[in-house]
PDB file of C-alpha atoms and ligand atoms in Angstrom:
ATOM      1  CA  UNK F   1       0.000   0.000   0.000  1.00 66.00           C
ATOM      2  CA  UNK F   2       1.692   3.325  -0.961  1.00 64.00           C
ATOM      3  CA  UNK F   3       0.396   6.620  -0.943  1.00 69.00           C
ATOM      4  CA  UNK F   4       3.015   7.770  -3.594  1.00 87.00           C
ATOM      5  CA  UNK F   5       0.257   7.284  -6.308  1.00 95.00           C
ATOM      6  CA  UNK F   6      -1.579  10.435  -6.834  1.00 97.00           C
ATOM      7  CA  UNK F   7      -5.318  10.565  -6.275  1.00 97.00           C
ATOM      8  CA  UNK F   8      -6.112  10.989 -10.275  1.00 98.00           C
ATOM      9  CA  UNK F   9      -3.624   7.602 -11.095  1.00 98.00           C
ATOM     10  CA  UNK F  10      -5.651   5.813  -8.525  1.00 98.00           C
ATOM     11  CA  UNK F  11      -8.968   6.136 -10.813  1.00 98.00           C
ATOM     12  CA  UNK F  12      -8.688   3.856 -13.325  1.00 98.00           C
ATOM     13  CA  UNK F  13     -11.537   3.768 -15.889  1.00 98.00           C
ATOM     14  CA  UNK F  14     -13.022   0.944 -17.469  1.00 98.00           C
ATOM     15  CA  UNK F  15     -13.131   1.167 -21.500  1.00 97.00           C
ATOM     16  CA  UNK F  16     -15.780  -0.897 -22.073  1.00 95.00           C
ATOM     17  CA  UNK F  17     -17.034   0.439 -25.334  1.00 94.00           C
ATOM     18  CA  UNK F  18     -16.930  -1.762 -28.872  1.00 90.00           C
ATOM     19  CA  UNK F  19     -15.021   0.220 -31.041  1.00 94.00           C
ATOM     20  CA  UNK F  20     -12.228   2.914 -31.643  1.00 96.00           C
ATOM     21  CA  UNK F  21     -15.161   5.949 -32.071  1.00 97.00           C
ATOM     22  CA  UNK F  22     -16.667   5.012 -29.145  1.00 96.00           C
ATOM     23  CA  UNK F  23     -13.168   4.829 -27.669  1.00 97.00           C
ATOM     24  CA  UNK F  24     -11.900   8.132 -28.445  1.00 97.00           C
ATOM     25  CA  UNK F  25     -14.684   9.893 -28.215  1.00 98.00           C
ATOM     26  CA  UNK F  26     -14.812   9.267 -24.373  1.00 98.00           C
ATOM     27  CA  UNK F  27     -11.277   9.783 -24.042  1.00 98.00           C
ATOM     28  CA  UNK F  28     -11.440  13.031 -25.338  1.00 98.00           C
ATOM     29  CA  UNK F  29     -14.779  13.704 -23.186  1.00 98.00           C
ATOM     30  CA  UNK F  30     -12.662  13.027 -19.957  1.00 98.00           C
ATOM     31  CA  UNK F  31      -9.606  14.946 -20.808  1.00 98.00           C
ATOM     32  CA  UNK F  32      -7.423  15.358 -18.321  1.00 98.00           C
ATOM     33  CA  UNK F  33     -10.189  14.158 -15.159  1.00 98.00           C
ATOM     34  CA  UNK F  34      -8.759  10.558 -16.650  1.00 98.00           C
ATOM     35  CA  UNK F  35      -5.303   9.406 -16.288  1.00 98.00           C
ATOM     36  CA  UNK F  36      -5.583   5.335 -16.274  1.00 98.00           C
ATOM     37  CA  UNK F  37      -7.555   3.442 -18.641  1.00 98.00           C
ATOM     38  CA  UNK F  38      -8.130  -0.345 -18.863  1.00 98.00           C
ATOM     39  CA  UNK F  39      -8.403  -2.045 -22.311  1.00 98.00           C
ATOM     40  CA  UNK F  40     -10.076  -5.250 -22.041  1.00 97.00           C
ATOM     41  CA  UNK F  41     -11.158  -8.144 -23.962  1.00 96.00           C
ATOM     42  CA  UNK F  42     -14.376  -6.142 -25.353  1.00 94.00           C
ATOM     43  CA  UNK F  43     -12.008  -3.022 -27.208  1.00 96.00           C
ATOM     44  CA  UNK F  44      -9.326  -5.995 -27.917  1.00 97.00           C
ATOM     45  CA  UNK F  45     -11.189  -8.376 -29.934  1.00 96.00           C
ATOM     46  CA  UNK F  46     -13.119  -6.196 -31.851  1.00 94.00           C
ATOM     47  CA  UNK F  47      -9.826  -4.916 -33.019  1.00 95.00           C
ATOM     48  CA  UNK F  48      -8.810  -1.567 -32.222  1.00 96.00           C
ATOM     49  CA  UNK F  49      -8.159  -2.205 -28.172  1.00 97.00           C
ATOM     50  CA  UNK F  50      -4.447  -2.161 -28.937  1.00 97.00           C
ATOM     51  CA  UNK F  51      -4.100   0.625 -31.330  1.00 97.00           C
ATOM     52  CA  UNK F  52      -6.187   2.414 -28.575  1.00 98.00           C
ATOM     53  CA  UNK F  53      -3.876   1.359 -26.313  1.00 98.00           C
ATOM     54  CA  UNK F  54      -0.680   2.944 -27.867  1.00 98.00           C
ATOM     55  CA  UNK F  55      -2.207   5.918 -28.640  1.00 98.00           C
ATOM     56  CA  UNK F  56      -3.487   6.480 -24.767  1.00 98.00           C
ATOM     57  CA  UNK F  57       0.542   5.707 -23.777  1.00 98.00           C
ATOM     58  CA  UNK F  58       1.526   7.770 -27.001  1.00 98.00           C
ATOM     59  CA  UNK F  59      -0.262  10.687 -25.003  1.00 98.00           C
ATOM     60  CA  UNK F  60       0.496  10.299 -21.837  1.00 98.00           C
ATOM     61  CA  UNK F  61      -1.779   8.133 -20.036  1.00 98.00           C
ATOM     62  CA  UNK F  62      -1.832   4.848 -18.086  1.00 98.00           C
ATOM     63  CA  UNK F  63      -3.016   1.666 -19.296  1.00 98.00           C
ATOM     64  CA  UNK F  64      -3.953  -1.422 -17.952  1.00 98.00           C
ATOM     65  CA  UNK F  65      -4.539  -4.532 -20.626  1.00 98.00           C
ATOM     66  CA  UNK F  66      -7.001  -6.905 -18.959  1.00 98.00           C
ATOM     67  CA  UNK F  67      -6.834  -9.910 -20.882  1.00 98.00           C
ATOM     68  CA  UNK F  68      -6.512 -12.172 -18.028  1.00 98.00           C
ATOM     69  CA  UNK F  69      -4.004 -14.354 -19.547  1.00 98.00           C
ATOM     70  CA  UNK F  70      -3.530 -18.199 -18.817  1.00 98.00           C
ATOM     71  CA  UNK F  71      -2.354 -20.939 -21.196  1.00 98.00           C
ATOM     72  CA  UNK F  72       0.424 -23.175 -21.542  1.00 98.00           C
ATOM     73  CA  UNK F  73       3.678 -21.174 -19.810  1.00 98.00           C
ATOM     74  CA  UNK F  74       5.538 -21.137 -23.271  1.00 98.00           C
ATOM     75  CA  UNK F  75       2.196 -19.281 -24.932  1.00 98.00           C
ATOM     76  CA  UNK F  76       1.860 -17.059 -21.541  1.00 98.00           C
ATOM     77  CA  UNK F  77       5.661 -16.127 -21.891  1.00 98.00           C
ATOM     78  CA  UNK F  78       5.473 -15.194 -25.515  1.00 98.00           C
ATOM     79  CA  UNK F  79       2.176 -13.538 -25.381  1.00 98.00           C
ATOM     80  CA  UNK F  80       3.442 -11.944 -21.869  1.00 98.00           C
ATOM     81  CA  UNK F  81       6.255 -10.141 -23.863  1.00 98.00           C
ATOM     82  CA  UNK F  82       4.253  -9.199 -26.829  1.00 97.00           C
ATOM     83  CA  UNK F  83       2.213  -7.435 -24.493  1.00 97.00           C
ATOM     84  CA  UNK F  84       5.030  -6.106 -22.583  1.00 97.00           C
ATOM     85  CA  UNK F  85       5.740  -3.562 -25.884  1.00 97.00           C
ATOM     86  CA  UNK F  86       2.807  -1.659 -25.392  1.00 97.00           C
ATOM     87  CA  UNK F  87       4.344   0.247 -23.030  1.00 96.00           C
ATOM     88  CA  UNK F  88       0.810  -0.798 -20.753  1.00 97.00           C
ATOM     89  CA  UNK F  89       1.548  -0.002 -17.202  1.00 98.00           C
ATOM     90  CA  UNK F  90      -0.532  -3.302 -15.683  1.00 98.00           C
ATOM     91  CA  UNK F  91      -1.870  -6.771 -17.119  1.00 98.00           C
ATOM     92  CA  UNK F  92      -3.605  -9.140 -15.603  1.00 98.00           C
ATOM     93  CA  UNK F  93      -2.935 -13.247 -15.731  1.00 98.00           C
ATOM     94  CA  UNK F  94      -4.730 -15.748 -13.593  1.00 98.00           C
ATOM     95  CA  UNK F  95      -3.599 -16.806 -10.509  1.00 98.00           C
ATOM     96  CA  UNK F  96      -2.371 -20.527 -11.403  1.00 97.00           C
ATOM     97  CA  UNK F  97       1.176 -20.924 -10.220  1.00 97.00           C
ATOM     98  CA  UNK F  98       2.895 -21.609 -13.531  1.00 98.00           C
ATOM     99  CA  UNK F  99       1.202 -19.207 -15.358  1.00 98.00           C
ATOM    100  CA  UNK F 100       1.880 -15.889 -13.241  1.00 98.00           C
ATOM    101  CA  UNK F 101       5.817 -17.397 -13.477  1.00 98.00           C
ATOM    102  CA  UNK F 102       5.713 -17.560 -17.149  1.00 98.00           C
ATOM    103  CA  UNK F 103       4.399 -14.188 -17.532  1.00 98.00           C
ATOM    104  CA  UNK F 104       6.888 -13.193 -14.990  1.00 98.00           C
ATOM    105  CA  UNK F 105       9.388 -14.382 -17.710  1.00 98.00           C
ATOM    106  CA  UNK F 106       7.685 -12.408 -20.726  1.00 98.00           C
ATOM    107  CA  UNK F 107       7.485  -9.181 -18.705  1.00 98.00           C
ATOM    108  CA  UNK F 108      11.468  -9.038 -17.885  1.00 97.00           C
ATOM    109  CA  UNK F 109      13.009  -6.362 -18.884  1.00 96.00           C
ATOM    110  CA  UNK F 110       9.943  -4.207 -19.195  1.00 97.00           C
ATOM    111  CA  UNK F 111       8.080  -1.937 -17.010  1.00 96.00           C
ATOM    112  CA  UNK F 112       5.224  -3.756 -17.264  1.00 98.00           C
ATOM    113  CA  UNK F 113       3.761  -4.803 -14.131  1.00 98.00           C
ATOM    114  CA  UNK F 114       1.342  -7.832 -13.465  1.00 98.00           C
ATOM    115  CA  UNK F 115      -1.324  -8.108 -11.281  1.00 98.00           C
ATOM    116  CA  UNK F 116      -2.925 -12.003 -11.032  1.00 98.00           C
ATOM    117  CA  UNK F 117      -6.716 -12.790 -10.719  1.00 97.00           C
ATOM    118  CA  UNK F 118      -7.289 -15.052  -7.366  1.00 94.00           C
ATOM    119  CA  UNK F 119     -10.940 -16.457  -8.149  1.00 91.00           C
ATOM    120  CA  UNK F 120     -13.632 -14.565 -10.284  1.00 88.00           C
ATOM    121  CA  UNK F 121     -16.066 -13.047  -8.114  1.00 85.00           C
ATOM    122  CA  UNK F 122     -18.716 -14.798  -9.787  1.00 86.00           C
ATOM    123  CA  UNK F 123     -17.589 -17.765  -8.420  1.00 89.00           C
ATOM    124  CA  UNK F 124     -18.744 -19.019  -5.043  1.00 91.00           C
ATOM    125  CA  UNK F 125     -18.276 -21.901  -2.952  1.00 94.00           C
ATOM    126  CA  UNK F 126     -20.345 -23.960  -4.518  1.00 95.00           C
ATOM    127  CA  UNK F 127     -18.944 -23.205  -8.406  1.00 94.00           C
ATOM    128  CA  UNK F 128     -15.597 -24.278  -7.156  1.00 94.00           C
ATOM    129  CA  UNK F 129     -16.769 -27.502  -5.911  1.00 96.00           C
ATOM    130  CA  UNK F 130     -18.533 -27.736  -9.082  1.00 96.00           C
ATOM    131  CA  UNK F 131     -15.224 -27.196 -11.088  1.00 96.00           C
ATOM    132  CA  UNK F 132     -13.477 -29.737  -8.793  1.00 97.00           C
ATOM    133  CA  UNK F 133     -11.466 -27.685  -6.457  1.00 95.00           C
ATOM    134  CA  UNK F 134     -11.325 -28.607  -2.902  1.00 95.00           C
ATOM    135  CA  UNK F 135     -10.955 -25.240  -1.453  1.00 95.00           C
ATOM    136  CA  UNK F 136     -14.063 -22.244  -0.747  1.00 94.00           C
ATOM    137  CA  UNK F 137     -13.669 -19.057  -1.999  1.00 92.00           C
ATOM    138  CA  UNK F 138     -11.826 -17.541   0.896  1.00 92.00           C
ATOM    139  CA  UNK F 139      -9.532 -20.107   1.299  1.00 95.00           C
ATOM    140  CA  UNK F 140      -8.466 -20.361  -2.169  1.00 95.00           C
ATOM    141  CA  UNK F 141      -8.204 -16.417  -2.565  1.00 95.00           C
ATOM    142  CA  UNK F 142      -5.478 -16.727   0.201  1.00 96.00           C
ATOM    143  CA  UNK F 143      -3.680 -19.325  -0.963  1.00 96.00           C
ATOM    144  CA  UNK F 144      -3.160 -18.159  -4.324  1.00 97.00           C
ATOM    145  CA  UNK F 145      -2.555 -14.323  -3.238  1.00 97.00           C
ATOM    146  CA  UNK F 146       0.864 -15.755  -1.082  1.00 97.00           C
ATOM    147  CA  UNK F 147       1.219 -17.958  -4.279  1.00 98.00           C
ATOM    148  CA  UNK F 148       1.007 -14.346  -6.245  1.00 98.00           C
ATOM    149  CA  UNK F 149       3.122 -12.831  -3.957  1.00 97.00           C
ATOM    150  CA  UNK F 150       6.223 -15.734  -4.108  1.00 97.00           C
ATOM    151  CA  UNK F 151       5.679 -15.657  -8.020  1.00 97.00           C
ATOM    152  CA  UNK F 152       6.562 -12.153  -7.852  1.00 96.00           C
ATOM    153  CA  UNK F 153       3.798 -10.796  -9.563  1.00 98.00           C
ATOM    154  CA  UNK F 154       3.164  -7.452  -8.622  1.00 98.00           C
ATOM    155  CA  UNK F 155      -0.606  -7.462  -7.412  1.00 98.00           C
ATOM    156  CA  UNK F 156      -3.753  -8.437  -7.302  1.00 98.00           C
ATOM    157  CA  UNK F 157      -7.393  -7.543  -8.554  1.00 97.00           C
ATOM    158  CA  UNK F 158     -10.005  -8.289  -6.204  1.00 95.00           C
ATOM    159  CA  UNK F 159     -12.999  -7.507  -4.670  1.00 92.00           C
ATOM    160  CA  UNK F 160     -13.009  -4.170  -2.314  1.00 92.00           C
ATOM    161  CA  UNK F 161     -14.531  -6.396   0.729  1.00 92.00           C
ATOM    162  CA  UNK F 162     -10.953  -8.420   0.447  1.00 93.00           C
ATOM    163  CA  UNK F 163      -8.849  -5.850   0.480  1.00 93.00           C
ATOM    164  CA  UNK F 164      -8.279  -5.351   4.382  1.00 93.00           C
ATOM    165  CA  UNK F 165      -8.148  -9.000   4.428  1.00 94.00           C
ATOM    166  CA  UNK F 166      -5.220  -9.051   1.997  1.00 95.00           C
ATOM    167  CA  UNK F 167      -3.407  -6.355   2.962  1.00 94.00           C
ATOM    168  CA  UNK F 168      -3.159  -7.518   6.195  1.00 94.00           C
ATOM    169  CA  UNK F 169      -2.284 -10.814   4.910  1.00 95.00           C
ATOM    170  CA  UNK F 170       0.229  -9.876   2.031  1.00 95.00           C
ATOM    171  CA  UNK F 171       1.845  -6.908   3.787  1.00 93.00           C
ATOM    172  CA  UNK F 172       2.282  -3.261   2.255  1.00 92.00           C
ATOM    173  CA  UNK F 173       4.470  -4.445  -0.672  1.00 94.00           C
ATOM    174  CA  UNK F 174       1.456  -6.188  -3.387  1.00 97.00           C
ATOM    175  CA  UNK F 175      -0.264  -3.755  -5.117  1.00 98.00           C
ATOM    176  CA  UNK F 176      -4.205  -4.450  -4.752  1.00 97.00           C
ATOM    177  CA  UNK F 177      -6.643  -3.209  -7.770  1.00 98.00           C
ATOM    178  CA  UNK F 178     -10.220  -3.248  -7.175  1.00 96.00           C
ATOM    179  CA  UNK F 179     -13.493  -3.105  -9.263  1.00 95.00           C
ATOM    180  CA  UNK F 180     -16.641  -3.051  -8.242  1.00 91.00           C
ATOM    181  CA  UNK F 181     -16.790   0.166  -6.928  1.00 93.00           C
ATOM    182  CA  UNK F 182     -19.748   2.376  -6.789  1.00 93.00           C
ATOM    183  CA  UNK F 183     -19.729   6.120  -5.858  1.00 91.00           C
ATOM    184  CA  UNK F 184     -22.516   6.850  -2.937  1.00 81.00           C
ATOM    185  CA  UNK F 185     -25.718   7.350  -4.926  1.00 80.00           C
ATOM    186  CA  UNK F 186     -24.522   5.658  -8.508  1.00 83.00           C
ATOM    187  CA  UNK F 187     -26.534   2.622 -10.234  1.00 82.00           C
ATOM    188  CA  UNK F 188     -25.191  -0.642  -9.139  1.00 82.00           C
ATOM    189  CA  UNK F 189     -25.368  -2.536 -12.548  1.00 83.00           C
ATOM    190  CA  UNK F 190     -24.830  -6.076 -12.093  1.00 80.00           C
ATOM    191  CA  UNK F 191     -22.387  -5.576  -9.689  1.00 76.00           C
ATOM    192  CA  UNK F 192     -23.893  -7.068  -6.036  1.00 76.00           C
ATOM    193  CA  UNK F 193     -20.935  -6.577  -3.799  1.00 74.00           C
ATOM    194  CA  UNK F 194     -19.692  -2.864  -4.212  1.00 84.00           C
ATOM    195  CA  UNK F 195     -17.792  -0.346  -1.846  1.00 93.00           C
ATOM    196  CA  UNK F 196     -17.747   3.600  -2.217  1.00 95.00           C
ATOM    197  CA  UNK F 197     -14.354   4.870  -3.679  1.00 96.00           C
ATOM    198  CA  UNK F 198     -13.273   6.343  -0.325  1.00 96.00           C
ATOM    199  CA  UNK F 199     -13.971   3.183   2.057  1.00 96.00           C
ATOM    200  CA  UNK F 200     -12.337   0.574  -1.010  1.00 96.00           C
ATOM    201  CA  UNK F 201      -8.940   3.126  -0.600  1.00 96.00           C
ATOM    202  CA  UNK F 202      -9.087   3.327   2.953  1.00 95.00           C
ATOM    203  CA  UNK F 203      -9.345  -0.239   3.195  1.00 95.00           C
ATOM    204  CA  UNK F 204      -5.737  -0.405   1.554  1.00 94.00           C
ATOM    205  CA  UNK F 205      -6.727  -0.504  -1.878  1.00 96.00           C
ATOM    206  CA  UNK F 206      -3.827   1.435  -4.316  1.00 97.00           C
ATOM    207  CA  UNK F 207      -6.289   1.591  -7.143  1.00 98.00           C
ATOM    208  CA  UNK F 208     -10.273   1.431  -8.269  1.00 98.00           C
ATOM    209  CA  UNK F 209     -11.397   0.557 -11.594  1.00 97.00           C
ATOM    210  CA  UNK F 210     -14.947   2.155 -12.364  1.00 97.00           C
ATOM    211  CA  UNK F 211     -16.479   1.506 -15.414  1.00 96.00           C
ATOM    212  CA  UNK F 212     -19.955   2.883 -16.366  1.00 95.00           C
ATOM    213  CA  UNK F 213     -20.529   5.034 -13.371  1.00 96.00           C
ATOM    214  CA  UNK F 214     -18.062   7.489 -15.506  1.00 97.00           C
ATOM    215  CA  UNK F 215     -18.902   6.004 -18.722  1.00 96.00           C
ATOM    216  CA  UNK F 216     -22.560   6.192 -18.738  1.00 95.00           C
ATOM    217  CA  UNK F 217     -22.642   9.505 -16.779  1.00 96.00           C
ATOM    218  CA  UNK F 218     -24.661  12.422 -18.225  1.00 96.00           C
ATOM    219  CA  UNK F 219     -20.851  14.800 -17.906  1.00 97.00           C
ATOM    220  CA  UNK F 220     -18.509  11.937 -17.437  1.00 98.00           C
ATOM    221  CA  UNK F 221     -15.712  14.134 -16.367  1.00 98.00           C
ATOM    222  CA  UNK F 222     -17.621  15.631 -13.780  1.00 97.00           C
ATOM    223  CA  UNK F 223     -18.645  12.013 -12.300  1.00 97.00           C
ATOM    224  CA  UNK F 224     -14.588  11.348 -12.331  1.00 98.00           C
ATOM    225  CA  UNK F 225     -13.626  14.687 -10.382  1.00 98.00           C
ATOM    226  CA  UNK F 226     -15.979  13.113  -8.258  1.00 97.00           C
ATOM    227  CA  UNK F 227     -14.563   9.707  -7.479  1.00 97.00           C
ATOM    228  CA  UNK F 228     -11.230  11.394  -7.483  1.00 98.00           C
ATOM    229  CA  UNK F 229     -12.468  14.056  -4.528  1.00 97.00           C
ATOM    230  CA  UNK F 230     -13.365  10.725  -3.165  1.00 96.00           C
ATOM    231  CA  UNK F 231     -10.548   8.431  -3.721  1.00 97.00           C
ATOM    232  CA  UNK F 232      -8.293  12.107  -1.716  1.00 97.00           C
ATOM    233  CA  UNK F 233     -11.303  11.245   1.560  1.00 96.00           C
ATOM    234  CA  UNK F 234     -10.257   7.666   1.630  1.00 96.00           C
ATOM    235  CA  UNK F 235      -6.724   8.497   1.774  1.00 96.00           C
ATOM    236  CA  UNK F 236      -7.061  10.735   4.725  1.00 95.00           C
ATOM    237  CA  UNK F 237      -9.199   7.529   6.568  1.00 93.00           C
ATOM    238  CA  UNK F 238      -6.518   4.721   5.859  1.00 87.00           C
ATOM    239  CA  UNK F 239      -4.947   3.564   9.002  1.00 74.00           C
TER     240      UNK F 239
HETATM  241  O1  C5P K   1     -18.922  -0.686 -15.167  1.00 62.99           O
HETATM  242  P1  C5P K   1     -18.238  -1.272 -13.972  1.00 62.99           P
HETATM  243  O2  C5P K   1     -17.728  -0.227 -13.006  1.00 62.99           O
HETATM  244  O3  C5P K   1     -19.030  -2.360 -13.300  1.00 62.99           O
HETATM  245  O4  C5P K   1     -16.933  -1.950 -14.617  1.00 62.99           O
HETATM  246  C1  C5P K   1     -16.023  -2.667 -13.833  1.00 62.99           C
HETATM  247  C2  C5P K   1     -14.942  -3.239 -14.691  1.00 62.99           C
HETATM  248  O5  C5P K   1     -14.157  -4.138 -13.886  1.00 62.99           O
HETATM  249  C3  C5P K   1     -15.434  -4.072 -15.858  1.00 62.99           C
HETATM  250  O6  C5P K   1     -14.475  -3.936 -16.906  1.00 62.99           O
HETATM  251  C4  C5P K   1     -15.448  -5.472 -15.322  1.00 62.99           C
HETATM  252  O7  C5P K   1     -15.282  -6.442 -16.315  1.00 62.99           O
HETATM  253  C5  C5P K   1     -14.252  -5.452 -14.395  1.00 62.99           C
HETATM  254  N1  C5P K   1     -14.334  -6.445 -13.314  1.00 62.99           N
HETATM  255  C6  C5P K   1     -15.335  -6.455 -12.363  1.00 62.99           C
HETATM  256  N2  C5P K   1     -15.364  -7.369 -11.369  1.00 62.99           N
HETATM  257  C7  C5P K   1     -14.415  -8.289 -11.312  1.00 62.99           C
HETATM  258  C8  C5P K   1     -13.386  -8.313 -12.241  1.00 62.99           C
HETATM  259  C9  C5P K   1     -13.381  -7.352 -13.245  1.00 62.99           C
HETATM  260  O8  C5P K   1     -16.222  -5.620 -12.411  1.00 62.99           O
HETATM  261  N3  C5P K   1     -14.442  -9.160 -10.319  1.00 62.99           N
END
């Protein structure tokens, strides 16, 4: 947990649009209110996610490439390094021991950091035992955080209400990431579980990744000067 990130680099906004108009066009809504984006598998596989991508770094800005890689270590390494040229400042992998070393491997050298997925939060005790693991949710988050943490990797996404948990767990070091964050008064979506800006970075998170609540906001940069007034209360309330 650091507090040498400044509030605005602690906001980082979901792109979840289809294209490269849509893209842009919100970019340039947000200005300067936005200095981390995150690209994910919506932008990239419609195509222009990565030419998005170098254009945000071409101008200055912070990007996070959530592709949630995990595959053979061999494909994980190569595709690790490929992604390492974007000059992307995060990207995620899941949290399986040989994959967050191989992507450890592809991201030498770089400045790319990685931050590992523990277990999806749509999963619950019951899906895991359905998919033949033989730990619950809580359990299995912990053991493959401190399996995160001896890889290397650099952090970990995860759910506001397991922050505290994990940073008391990991220590000050791991950077934690967390979506499903709602500012007080904001439509919840599909999102079930959700924590105001302020209480997910007093609880130790370094950064919160909001999506539509700035996306789908009638003056998006207004709703982001927002969560970033926010994100500066949490600060003050960390312990
Ligand atoms: O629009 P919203 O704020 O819900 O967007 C949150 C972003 O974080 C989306 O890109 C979503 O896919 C991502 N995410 C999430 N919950 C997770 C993991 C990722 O909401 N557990």
């Amino acid at each position: 947990m650091t507090n040498a990130i400044t509030p605005r680099d602690r906001l980082i906004v979901a792109l979840d649009v289809p294209g490269a108009t849509e893209a842009r066009d919100m970019v340039a809504r947000l200005g300067d209110s936005v200095s981390f984006y995150k690209i994910g598998m919506e932008l990239i596989y419609g195509g222009a996610g990565f030419d998005i991508s170098r254009a945000l770094v071409a101008d200055g800005k912070k990007v996070f490439i959530d592709l949630k890689l995990h595959d053979i270590p061999n494909t994980v390494e190569r595709a690790t390094r490929q992604l390492a040229t974007l000059g992307a400042t995060f990207a995620t992998v899941h949290a399986y021991p040989q994959t967050m070393a191989a992507a450890k491997r592809g991201a030498a050298g770089s400045s790319l950091k990685l931050l590992a997925v523990t277990v999806m939060t749509s999963y619950d005790d019951a899906d895991l035992q359905s998919a033949g693991y033989a730990f619950g949710v809580r359990d299995l988050i912990a053991r493959r955080a401190l399996q995160a943490r001896e890889a290397g990797v650099d952090g970990l996404i995860l759910s506001p209400e397991e922050a505290e948990a994990m940073r008391a767990l990991l220590g000050p070091d791991m950077l934690l990431v967390t979506p499903g964050v709602r500012p007080a008064g904001a439509a919840l979506g599909d999102q079930k579980r959700v924590m105001t800006p302020a209480r997910a970075i007093a609880a130790g998170a370094d950064h919160i990744v909001v999506g539509r609540p700035v996306t789908e906001a009638a003056d998006p940069r207004a709703a982001a000067q927002a969560i970033v007034a926010e994100i500066e209360t949490g600060l003050t309330q960390r312990r």
